[in-house]
Backbone as ProteinMPNN parsed JSONL, in Angstrom:
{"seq_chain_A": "XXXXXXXXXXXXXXXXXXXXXXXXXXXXXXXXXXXXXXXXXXXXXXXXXXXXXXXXXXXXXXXXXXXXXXXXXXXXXXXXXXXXXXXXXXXXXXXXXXXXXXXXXXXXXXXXXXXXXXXXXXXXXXXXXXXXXXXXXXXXXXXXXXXXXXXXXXXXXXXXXXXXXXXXXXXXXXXXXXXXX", "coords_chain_A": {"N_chain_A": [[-37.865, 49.063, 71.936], [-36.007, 51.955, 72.267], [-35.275, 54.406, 69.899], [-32.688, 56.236, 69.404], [-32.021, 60.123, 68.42], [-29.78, 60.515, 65.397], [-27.99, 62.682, 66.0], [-27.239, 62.814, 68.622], [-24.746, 63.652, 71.539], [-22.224, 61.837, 73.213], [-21.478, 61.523, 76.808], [-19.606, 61.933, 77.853], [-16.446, 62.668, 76.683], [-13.051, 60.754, 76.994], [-9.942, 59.899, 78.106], [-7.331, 57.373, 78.854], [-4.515, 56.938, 80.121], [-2.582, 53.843, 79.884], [-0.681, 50.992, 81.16], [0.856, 48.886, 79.203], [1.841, 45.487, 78.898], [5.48, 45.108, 78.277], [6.158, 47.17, 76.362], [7.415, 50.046, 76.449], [6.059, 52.734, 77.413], [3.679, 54.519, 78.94], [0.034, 54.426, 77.441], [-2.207, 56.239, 75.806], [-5.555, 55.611, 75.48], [-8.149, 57.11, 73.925], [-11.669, 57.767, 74.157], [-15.161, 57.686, 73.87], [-17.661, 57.822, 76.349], [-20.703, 56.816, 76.916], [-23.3, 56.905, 78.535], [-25.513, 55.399, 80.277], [-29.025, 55.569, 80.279], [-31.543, 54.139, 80.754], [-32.024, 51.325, 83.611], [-29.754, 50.138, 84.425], [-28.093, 47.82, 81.952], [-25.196, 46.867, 81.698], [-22.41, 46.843, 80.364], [-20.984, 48.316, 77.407], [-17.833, 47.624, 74.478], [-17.145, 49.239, 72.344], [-15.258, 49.157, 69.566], [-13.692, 50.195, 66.464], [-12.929, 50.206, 63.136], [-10.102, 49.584, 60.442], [-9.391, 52.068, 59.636], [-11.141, 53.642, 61.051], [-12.482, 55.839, 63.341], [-13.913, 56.291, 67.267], [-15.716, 57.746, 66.836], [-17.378, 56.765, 65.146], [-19.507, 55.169, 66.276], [-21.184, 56.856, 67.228], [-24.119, 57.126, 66.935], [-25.31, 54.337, 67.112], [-24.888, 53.778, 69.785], [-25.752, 55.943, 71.281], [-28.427, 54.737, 71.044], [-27.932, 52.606, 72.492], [-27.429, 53.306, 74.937], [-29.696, 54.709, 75.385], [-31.133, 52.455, 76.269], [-30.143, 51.111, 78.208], [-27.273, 50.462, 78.433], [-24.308, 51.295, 79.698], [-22.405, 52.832, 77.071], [-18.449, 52.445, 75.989], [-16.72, 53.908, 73.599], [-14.345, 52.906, 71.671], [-10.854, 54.369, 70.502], [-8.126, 52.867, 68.69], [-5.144, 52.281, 69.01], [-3.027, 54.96, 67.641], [-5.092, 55.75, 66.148], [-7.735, 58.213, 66.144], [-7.873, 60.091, 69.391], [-6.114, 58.793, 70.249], [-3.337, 56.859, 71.703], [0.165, 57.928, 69.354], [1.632, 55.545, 68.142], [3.858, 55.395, 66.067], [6.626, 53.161, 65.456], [5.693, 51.94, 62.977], [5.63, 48.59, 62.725], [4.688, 47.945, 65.237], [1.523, 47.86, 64.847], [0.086, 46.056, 64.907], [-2.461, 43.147, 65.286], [-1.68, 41.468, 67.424], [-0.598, 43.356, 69.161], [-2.811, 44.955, 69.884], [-4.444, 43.191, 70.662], [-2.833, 42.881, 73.526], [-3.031, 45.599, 74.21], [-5.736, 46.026, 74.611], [-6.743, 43.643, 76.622], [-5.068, 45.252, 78.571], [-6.624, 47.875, 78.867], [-9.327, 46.87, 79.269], [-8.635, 45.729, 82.193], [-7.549, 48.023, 83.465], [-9.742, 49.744, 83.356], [-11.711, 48.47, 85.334], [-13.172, 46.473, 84.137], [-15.629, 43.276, 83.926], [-16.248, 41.707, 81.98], [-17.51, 42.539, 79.695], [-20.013, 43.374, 76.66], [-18.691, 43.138, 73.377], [-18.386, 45.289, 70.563], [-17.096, 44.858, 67.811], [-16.097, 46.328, 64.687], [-14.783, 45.109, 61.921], [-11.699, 45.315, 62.014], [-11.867, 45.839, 64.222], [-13.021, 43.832, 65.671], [-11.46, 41.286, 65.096], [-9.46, 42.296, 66.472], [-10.887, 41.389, 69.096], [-10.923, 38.449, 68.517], [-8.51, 38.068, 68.07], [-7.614, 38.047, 70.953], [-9.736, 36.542, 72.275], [-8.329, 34.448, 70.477], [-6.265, 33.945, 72.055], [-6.811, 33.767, 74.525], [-8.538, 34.381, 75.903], [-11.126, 34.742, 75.711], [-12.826, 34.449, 77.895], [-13.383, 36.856, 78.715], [-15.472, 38.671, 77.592], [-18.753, 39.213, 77.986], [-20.755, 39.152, 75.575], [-19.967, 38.639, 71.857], [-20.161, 40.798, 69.302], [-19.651, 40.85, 65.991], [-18.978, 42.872, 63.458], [-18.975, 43.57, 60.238], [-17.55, 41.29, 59.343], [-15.873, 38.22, 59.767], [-15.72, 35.196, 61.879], [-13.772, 33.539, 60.51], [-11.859, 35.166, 58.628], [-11.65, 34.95, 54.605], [-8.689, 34.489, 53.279], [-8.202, 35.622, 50.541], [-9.617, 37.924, 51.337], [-8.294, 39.393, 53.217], [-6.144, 39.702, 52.588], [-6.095, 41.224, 50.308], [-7.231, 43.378, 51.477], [-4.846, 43.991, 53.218], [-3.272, 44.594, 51.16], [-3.98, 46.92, 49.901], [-3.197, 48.869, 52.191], [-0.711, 48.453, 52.836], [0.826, 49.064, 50.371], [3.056, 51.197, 48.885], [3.024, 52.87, 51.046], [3.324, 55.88, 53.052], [5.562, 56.486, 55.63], [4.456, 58.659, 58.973], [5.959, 60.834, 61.164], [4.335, 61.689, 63.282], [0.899, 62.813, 63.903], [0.776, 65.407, 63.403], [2.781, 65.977, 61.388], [1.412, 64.72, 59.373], [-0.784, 66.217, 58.867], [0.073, 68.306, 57.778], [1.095, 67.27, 55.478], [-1.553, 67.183, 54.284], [-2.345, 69.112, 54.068], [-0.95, 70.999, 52.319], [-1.789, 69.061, 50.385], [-4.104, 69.945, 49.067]], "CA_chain_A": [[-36.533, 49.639, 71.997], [-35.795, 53.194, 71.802], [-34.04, 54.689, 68.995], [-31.757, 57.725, 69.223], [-31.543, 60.741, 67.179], [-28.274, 60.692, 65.307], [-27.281, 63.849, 66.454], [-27.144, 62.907, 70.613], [-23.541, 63.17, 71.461], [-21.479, 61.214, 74.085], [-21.673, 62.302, 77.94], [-17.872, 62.64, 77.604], [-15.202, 62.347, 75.939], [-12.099, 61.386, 78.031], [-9.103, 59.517, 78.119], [-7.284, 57.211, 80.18], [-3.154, 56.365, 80.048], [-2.713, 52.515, 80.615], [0.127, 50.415, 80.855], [0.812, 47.522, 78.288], [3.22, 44.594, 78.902], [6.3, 45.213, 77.004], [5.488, 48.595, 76.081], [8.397, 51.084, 77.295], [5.642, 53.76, 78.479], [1.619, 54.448, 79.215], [-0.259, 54.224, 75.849], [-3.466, 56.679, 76.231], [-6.865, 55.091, 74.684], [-9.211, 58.06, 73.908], [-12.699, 57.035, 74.25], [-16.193, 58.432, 74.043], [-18.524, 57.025, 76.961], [-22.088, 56.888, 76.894], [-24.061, 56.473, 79.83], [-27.074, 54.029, 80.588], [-30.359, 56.503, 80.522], [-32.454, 53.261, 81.845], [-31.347, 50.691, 84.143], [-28.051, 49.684, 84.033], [-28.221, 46.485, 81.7], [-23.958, 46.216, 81.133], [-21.305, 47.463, 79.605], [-20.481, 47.57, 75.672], [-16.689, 48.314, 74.215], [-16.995, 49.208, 70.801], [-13.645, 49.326, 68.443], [-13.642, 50.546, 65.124], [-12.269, 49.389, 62.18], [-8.523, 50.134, 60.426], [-9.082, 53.324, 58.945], [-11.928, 54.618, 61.299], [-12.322, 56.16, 65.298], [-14.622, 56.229, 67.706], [-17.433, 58.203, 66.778], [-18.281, 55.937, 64.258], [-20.361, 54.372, 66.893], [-22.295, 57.785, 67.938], [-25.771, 56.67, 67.047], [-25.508, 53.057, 68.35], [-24.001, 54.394, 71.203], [-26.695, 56.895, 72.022], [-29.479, 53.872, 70.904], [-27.736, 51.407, 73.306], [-27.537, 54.356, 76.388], [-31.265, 54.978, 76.041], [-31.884, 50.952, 76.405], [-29.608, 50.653, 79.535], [-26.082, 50.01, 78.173], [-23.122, 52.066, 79.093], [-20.833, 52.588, 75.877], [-17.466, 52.928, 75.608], [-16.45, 53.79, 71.921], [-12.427, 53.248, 71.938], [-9.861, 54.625, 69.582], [-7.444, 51.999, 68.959], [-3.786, 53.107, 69.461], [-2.982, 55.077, 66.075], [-6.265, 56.842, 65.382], [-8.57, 58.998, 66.314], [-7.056, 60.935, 69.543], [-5.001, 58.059, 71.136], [-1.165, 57.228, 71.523], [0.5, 57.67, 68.079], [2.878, 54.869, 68.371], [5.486, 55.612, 65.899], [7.038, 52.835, 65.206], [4.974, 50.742, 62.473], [5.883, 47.091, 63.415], [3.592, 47.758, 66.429], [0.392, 47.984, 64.395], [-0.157, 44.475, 64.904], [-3.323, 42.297, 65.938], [-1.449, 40.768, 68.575], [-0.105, 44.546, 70.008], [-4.203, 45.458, 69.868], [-5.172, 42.523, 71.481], [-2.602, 42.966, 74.532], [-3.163, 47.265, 74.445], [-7.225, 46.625, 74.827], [-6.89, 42.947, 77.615], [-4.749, 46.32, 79.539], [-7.46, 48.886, 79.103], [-10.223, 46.137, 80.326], [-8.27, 45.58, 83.163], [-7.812, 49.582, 83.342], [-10.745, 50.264, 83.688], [-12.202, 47.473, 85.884], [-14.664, 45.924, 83.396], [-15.487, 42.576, 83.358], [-17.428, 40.236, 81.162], [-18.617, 44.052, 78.774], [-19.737, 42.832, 75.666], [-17.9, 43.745, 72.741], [-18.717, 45.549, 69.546], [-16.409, 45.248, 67.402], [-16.376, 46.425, 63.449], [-13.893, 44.708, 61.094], [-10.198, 45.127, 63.19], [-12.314, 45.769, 66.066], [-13.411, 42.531, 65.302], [-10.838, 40.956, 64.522], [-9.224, 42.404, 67.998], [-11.42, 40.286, 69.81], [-10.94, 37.004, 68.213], [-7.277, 37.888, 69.023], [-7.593, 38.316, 72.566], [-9.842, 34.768, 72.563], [-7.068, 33.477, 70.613], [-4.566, 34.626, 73.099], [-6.794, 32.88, 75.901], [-9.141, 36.013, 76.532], [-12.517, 34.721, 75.767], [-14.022, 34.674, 78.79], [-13.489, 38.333, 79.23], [-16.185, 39.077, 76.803], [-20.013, 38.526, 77.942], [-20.911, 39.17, 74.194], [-18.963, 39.495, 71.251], [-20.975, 41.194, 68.25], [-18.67, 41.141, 64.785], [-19.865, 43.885, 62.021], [-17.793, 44.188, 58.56], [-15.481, 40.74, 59.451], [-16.186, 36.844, 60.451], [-14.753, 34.622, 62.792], [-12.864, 32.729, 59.455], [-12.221, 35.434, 56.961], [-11.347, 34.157, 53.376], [-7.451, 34.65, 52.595], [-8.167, 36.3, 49.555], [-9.771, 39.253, 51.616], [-7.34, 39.784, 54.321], [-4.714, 39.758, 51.668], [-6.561, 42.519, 49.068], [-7.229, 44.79, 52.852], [-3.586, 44.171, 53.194], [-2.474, 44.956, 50.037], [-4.149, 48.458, 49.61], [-2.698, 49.681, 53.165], [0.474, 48.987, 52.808], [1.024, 49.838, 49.506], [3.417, 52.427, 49.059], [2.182, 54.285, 52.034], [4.367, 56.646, 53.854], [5.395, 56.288, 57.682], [4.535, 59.898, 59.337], [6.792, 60.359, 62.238], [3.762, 62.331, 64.027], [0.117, 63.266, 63.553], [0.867, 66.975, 63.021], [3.239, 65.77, 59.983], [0.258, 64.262, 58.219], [-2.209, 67.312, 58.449], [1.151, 69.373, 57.079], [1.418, 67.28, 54.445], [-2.531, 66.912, 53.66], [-2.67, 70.371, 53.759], [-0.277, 70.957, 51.277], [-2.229, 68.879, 48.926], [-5.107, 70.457, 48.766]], "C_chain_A": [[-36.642, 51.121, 71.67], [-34.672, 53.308, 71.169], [-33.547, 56.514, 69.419], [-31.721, 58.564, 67.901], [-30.055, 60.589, 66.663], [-27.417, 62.183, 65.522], [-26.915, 63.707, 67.638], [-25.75, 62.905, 70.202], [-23.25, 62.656, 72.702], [-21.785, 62.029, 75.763], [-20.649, 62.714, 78.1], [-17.658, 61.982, 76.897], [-13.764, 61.916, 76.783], [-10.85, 60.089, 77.195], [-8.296, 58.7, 78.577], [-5.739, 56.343, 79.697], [-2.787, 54.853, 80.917], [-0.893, 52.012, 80.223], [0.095, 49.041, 80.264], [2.165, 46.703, 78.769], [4.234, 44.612, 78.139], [6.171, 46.489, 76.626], [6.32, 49.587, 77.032], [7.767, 52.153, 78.106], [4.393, 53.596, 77.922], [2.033, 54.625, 77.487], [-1.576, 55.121, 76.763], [-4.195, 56.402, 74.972], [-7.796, 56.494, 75.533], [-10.539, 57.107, 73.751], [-13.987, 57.614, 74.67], [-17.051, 57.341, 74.904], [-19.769, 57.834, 77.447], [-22.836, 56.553, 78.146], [-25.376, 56.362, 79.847], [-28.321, 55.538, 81.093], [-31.254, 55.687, 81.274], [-31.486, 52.849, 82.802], [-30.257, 49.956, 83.856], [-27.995, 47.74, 83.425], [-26.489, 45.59, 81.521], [-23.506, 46.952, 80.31], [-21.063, 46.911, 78.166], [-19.184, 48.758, 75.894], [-17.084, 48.08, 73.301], [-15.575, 49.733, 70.327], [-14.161, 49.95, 67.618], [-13.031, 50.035, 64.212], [-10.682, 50.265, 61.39], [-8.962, 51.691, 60.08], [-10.328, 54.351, 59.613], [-11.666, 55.043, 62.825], [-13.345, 55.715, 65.61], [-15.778, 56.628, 67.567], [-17.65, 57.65, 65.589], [-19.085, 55.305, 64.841], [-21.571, 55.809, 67.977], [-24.085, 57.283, 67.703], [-25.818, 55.436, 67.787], [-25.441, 52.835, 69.504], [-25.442, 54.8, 72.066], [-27.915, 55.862, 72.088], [-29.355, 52.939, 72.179], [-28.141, 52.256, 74.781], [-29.451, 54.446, 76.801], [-32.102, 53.232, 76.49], [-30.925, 50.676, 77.582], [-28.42, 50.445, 79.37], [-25.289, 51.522, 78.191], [-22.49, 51.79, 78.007], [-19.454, 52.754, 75.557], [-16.901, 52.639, 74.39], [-14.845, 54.027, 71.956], [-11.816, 53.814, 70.874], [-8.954, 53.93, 70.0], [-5.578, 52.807, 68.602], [-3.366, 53.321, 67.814], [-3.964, 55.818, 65.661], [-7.0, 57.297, 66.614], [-7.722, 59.94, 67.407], [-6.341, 59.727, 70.926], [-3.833, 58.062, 70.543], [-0.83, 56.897, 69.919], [1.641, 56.982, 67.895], [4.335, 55.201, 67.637], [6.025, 54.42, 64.657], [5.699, 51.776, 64.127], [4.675, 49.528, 62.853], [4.837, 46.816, 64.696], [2.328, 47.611, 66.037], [0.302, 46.96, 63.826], [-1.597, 44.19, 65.808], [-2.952, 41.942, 67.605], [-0.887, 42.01, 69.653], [-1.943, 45.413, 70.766], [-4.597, 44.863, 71.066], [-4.575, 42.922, 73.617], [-2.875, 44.62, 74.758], [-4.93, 46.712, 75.035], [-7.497, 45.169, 75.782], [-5.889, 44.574, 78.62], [-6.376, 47.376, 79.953], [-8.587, 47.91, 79.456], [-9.804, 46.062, 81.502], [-8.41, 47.251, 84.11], [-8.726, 49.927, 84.368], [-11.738, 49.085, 84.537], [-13.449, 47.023, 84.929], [-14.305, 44.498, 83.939], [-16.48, 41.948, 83.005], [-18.126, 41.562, 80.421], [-18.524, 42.751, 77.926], [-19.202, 43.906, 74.823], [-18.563, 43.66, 71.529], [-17.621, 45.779, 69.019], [-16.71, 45.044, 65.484], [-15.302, 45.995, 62.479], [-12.478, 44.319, 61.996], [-10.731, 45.063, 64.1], [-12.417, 44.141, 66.411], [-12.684, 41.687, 65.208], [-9.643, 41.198, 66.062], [-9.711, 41.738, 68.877], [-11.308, 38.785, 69.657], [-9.595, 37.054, 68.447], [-6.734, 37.483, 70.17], [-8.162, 37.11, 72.404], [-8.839, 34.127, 71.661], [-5.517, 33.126, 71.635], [-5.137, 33.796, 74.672], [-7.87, 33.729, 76.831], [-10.552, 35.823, 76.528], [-13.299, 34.703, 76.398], [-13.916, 36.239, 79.17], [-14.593, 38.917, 78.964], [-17.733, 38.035, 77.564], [-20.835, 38.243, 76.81], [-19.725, 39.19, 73.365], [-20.34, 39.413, 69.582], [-19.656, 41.496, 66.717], [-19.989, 41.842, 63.707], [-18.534, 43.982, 61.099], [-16.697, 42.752, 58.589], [-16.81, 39.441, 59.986], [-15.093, 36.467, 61.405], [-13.882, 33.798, 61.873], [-13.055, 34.24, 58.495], [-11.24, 34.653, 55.842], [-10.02, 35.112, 53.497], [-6.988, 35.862, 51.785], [-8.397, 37.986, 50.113], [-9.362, 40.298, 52.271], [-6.041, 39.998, 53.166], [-5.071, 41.418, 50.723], [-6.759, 43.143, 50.598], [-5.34, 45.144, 52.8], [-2.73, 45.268, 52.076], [-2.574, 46.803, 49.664], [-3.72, 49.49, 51.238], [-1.473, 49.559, 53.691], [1.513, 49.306, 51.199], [1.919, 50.876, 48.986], [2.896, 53.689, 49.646], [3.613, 54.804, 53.014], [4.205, 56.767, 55.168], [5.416, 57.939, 58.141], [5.226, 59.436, 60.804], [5.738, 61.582, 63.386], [1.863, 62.53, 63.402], [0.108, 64.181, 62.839], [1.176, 66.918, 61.065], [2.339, 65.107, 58.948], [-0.624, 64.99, 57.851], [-0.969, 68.219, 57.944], [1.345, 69.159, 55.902], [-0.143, 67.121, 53.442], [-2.888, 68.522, 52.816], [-2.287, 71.056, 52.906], [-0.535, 70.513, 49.703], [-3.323, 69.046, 48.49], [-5.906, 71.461, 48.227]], "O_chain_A": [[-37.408, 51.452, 70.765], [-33.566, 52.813, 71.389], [-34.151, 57.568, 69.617], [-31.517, 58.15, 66.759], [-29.156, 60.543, 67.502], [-26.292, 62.468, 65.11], [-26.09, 64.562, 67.963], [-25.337, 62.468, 69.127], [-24.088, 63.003, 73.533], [-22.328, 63.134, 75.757], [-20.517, 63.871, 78.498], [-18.221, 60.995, 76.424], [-13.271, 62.907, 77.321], [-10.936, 59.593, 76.072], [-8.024, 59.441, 79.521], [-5.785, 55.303, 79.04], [-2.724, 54.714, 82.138], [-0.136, 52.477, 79.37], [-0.596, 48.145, 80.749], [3.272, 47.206, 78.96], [4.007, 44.058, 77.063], [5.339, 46.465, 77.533], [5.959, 49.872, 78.174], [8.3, 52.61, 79.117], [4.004, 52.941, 76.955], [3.008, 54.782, 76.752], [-1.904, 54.883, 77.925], [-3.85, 56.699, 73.828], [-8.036, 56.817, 76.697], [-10.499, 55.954, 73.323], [-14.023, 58.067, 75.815], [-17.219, 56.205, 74.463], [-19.9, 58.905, 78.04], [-22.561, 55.425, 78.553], [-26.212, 57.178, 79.459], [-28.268, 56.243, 82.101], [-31.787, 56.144, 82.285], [-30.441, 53.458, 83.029], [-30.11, 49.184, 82.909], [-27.9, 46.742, 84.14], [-26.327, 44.385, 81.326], [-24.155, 47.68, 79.559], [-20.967, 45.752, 77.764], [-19.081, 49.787, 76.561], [-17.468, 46.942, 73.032], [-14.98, 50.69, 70.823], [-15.265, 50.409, 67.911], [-12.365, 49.086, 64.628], [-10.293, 51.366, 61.78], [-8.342, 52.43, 60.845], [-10.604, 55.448, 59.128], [-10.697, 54.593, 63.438], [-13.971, 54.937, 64.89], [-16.783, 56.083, 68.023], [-18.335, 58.386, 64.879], [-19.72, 54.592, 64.063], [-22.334, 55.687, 68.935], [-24.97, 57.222, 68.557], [-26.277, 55.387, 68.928], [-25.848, 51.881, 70.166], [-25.993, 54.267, 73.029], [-28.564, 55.962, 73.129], [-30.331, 52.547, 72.819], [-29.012, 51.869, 75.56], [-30.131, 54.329, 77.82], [-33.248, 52.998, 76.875], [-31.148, 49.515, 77.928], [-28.03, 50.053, 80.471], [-25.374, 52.467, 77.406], [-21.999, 50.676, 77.824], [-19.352, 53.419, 74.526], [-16.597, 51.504, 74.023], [-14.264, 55.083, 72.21], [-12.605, 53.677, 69.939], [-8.625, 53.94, 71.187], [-5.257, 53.801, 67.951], [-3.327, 52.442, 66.954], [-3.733, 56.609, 64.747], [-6.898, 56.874, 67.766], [-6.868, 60.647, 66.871], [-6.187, 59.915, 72.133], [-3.329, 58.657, 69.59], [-1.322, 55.955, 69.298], [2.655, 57.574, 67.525], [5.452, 55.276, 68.147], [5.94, 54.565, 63.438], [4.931, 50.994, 64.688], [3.557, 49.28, 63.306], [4.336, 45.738, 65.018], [1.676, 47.124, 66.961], [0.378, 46.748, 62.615], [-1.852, 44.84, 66.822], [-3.638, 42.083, 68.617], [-0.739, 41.728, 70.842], [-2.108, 46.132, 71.752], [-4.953, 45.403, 72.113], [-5.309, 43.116, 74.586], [-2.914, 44.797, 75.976], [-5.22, 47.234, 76.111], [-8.713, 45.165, 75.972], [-6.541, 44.775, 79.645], [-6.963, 47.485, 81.029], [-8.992, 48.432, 80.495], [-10.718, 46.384, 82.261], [-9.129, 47.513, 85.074], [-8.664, 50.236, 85.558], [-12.812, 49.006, 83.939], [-14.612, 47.341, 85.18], [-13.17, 44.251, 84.347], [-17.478, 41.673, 83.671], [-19.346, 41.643, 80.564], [-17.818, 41.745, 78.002], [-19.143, 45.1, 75.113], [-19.174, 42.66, 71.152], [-16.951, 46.723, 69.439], [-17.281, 44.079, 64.975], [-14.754, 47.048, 62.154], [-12.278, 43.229, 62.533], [-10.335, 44.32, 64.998], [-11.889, 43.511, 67.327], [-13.412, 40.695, 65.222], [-9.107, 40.214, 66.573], [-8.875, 41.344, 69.69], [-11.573, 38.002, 70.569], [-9.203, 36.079, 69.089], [-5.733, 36.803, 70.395], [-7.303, 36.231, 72.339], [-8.408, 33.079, 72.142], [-4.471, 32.489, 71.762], [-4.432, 33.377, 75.59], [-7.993, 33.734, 78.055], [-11.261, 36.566, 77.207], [-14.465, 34.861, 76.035], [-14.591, 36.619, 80.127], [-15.008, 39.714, 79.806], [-17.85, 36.814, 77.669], [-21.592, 37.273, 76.849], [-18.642, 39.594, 73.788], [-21.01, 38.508, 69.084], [-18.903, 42.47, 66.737], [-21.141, 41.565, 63.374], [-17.403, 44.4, 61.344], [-15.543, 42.767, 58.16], [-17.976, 39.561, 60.362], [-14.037, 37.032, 61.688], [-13.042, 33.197, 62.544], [-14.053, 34.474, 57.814], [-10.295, 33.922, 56.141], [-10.15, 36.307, 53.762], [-6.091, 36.688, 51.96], [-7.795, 38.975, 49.693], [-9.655, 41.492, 52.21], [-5.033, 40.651, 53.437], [-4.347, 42.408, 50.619], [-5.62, 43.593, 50.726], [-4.765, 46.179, 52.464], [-1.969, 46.231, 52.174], [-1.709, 47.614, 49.331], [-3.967, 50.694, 51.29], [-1.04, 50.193, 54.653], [2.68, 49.693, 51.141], [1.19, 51.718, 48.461], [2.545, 54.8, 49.249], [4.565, 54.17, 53.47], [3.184, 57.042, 55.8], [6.373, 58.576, 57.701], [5.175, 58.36, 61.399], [6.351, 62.261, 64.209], [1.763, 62.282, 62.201], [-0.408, 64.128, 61.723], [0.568, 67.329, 60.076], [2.648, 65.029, 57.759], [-1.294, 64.799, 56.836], [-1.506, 69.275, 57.61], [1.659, 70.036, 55.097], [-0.095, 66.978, 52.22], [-3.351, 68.899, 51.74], [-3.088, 71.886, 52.478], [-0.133, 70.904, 48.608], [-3.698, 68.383, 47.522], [-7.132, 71.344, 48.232]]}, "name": "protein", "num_of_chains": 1, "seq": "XXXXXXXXXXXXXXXXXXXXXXXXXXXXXXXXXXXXXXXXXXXXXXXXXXXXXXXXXXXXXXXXXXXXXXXXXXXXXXXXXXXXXXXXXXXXXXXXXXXXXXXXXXXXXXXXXXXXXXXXXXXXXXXXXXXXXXXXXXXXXXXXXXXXXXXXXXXXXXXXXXXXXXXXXXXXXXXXXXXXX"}
């Protein structure tokens, strides 16, 4: 196997405005994609987890590209530089699962495997709960099981909603970080 330096970056960066069922207008999923240096062995979607983006998957990314795997590293709607929904209530499992069965469709994949890290993770077992599992030729879970324990989904819970404040924009969160620094 070849390994990647962790410095390679992405071949792009791009973007791509999809439509979701239910969903009054496009949602754009930002997304860094990697491209297959060998022979083209298949497509990986990597997620991220609640509180991270996409280039959390730059080295694996660049490791998988030099072994034959396009990558696409998604930002899930809410972070990194996709749609900033707004309304809380949407930052649901089951809003994930139908936003990222759109962007497969999207983008004509089918059967990528899927990397997904905690929510990412956790996004996928959605979507096969929803009826989606054959979409996936892999599915790789990092940071999360296919049962987690109660106790741990409850303590994640507990420290992110917390007395946390709803920003009614991106901007308004680097206005107010900036402020406290």
């Amino acid at each position: 196997m070849k390994i990647a330096s962790p410095l390679e970056k992405p071949a792009a960066v791009a973007a791509q405005a999809i439509t979701v069922a239910g969903y009054p207008k496009p949602i754009t999923l930002a997304y860094a994609d990697w491209q297959p240096e060998d022979a083209y062995r298949g497509t990986v979607v990597a997620v991220h987890g609640l509180t991270r983006q996409k280039r959390d998957f730059d080295f694996v990314a660049a490791t998988l590209a030099k072994n034959g795997y396009q990558v696409l590293a998604v930002d899930a709607p809410g972070r990194g530089g996709s749609t900033w929904l707004g309304d809380p209530n949407l930052y649901n499992l089951d809003f994930y699962a139908d936003v990222f069965v759109a962007f497969l469709k999207h983008m004509g994949l089918t059967r990528p495997h899927w990397l997904g890290t905690s929510m990412g993770g956790l996004i996928a077992l959605k979507m096969a709960e929803k009826g989606k599992a054959n979409m996936f030729r892999s599915l790789t879970l990092v940071d999360i099981t296919h049962k987690p324990a109660r106790a741990g989904l409850d303590r994640i819970m507990g420290y992110i909603t917390e007395d946390l404040p709803v920003f009614s924009s991106p901007d308004q969160y680097l206005e107010i970080i900036k402020k406290n620094l």
